[in-house]
Short mmCIF file of C-alpha atoms in Angstrom, two decimals:
data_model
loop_
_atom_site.label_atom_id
_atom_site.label_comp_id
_atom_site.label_asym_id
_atom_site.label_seq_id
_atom_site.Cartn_x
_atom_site.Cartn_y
_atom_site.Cartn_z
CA UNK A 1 -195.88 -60.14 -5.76
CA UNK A 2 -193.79 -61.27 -3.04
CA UNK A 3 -191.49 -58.88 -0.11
CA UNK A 4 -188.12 -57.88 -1.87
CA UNK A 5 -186.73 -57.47 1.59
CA UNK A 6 -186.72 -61.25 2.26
CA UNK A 7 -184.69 -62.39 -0.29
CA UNK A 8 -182.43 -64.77 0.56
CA UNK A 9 -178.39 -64.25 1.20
CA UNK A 10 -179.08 -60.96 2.40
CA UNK A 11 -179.55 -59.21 5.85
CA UNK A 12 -178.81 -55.72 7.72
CA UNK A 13 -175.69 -56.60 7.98
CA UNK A 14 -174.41 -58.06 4.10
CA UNK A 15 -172.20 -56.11 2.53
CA UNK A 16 -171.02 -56.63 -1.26
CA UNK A 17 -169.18 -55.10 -4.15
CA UNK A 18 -171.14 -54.37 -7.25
CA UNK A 19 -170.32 -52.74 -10.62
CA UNK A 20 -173.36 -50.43 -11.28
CA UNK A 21 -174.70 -48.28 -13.58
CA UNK A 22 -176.39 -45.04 -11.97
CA UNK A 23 -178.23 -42.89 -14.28
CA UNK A 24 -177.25 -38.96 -13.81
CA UNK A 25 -180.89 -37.29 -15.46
CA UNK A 26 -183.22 -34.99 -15.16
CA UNK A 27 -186.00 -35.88 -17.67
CA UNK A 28 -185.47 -39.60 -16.09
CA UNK A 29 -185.72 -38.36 -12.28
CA UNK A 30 -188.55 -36.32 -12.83
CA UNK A 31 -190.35 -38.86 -15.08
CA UNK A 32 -189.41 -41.38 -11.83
CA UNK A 33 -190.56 -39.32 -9.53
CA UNK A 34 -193.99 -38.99 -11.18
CA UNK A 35 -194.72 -42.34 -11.70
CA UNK A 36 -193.52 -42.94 -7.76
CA UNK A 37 -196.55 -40.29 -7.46
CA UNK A 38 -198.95 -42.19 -9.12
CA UNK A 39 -198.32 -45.27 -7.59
CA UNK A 40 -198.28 -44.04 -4.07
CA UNK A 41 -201.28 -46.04 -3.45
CA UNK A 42 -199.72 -49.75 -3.67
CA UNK A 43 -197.42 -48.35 -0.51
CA UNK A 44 -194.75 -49.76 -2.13
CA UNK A 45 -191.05 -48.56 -0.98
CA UNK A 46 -190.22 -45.81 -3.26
CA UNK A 47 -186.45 -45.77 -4.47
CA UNK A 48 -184.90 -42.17 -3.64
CA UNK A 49 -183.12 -40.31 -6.80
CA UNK A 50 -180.07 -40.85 -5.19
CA UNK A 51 -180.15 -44.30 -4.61
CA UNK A 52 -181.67 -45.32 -8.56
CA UNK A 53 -178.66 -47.82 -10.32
CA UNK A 54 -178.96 -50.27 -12.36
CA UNK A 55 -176.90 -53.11 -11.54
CA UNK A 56 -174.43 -55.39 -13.39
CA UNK A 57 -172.75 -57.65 -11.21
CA UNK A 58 -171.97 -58.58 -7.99
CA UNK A 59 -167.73 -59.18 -7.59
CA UNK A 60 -167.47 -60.25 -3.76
CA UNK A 61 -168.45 -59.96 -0.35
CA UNK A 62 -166.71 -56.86 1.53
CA UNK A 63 -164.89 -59.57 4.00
CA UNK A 64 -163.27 -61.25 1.02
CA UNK A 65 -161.97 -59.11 -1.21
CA UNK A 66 -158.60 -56.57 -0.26
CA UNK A 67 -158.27 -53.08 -0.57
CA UNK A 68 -155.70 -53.93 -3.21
CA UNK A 69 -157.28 -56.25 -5.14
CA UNK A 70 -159.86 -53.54 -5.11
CA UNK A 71 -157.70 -51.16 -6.32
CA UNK A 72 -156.13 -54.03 -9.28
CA UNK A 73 -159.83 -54.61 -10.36
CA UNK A 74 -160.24 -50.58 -10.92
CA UNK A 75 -157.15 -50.03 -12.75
CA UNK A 76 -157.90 -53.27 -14.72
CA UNK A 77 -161.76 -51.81 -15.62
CA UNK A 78 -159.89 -48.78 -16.56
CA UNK A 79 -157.92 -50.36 -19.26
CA UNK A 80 -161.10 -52.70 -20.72
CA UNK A 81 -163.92 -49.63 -20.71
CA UNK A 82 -165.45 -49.48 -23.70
CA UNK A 83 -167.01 -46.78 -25.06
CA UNK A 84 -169.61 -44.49 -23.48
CA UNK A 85 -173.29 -45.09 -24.86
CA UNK A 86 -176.95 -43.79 -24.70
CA UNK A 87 -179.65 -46.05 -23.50
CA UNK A 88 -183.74 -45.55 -23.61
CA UNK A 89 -185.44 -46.04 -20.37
CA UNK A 90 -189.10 -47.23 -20.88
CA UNK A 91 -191.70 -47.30 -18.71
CA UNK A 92 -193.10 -49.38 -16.93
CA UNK A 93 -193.18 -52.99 -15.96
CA UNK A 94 -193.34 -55.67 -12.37
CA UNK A 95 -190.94 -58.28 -11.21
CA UNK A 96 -192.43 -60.34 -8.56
CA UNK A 97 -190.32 -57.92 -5.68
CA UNK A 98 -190.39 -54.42 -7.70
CA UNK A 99 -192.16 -51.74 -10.20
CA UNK A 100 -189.41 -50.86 -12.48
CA UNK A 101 -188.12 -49.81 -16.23
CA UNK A 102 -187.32 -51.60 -18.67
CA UNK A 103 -183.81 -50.13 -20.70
CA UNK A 104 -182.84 -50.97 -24.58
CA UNK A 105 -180.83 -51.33 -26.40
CA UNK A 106 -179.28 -54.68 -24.07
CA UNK A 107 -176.15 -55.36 -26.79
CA UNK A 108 -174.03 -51.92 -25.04
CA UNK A 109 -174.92 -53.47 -21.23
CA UNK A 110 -173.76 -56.43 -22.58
CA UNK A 111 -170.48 -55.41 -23.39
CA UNK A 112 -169.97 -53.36 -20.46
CA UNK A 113 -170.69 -56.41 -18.45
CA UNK A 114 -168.27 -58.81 -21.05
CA UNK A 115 -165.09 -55.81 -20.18
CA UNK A 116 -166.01 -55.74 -16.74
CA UNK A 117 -165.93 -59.57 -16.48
CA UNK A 118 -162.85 -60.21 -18.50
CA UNK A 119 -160.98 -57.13 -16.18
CA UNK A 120 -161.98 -59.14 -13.17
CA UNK A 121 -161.18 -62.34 -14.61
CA UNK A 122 -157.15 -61.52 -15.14
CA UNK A 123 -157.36 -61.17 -11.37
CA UNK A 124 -159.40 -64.10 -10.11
CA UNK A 125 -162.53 -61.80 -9.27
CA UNK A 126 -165.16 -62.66 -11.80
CA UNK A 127 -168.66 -61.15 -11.39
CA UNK A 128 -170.83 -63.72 -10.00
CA UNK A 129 -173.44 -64.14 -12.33
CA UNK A 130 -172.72 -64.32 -16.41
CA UNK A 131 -174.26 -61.85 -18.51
CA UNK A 132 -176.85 -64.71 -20.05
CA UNK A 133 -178.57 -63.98 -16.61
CA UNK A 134 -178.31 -60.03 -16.49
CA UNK A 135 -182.22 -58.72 -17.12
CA UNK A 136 -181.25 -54.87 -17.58
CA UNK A 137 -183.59 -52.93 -15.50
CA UNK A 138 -183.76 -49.33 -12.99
CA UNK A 139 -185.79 -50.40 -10.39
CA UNK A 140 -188.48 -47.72 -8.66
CA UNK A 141 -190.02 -49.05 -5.93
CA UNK A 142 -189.80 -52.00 -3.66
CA UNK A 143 -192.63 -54.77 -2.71
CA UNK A 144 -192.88 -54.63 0.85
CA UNK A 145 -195.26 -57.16 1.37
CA UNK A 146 -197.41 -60.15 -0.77
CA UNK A 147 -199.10 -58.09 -3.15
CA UNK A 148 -201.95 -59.55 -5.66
CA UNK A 149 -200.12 -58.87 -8.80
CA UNK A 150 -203.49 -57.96 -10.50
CA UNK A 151 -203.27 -54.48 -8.49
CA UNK A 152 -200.05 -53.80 -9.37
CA UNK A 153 -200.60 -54.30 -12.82
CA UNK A 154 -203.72 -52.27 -13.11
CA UNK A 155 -201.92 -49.43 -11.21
CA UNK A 156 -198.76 -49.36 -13.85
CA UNK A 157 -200.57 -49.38 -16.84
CA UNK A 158 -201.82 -45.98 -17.25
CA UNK A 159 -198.02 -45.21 -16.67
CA UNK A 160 -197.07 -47.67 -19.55
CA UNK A 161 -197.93 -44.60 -22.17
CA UNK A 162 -195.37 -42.22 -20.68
CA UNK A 163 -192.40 -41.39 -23.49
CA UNK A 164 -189.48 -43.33 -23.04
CA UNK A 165 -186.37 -41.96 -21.88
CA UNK A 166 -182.85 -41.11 -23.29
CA UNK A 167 -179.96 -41.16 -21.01
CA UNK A 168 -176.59 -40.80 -21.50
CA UNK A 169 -174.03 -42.97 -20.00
CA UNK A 170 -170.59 -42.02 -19.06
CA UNK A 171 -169.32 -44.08 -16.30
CA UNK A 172 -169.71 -47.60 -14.69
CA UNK A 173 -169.14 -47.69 -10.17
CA UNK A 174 -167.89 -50.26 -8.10
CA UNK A 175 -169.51 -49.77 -4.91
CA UNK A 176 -169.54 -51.34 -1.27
CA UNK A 177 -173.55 -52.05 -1.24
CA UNK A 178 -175.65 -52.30 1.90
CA UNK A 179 -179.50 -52.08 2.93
CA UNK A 180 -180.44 -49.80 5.01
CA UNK A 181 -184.14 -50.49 6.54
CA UNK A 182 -186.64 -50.76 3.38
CA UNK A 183 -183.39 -48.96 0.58
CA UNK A 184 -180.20 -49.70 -0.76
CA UNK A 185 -177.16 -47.14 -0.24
CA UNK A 186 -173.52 -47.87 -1.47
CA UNK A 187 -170.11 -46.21 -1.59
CA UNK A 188 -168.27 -46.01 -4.46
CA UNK A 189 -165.05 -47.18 -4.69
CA UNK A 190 -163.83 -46.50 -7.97
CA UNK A 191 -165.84 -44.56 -10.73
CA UNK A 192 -164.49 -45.32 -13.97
CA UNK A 193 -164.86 -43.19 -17.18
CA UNK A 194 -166.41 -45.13 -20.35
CA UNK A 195 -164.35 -43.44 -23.71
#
């Protein structure tokens, strides 16, 4: 596995707008915070409740976008929200930079992604990425370092057994998204209500 912090494009100082998904329970934090337990020996960088998203789509860079096209792209993603849906998290899988979930079903990301896309589109703010590339995922804790993935995968596969799960979601966020040290923190712009 390879450092998630030197990924190219961004620094201390980047600043973006994403549309992201950030899961609001219990059973899912406290499932979360066990496996963080258990895998406190890779010294990996754990991912704080707070901070657990799962992302869908970067729109801009903070120095290129306006407060009111900002404000345009909310009402717009107001109109196109679909409906509200449940999905399964399910533990637990690797990327080369992170230990993370898994989530199913993909078809109501999907969708949310297609409505935010086609919102942003009408304005001339398209996500940057198309939904063929969007791997649905909550990421748990960071690679910090080149790490034999042969460790990692011995470490997560007791954890593999845990019971999936359900989460309800109700909203999509566009936040302003920055790294701070080894973590991600955002502010949220506009929180808009799925029907």
């Amino acid at each position: 596995m390879v450092n998630h912090w030197e990924r190219p494009g961004w620094t201390p100082d980047t600043r973006a707008f994403y549309w992201m998904l950030v899961p609001d329970s219990e059973p899912f934090a406290a499932q979360v915070l066990e496996c963080q337990k258990a895998l406190e020996n890779l010294r990996f960088d754990a991912v704080n409740r707070a901070s657990l998203h799962l992302t869908l789509g970067r729109v801009g860079d903070t120095d290129t976008l306006s407060q009111a096209a900002l404000r345009s792209l909310g009402a717009a993603a107001r109109d196109a929200a679909p409906a509200s849906f449940d999905l399964v998290a399910v533990p637990l899988t690797a990327s080369t930079g992170a230990i993370r979930y898994s989530v199913a079903p993909w078809h109501p990301i999907l969708e949310l992604h297609a409505a935010l896309d086609a919102a942003g589109k009408t304005l001339g703010l398209p996500q940057e990425r198309s939904a063929a590339s969007l791997r649905p995922h909550i990421g748990i804790a960071y690679c910090n370092r080149p790490v034999p993935a042969d460790a990692v995968r011995a470490s997560i596969a007791p954890l593999r057994s845990l019971p999936h799960v359900l989460m309800r979601i109700h909203d999509v966020q566009l936040v302003e998204l920055r790294r701070r040290r080894n973590s991600y923190t955002w502010t949220t712009i506009h929180r808009i209500p799925l029907r």
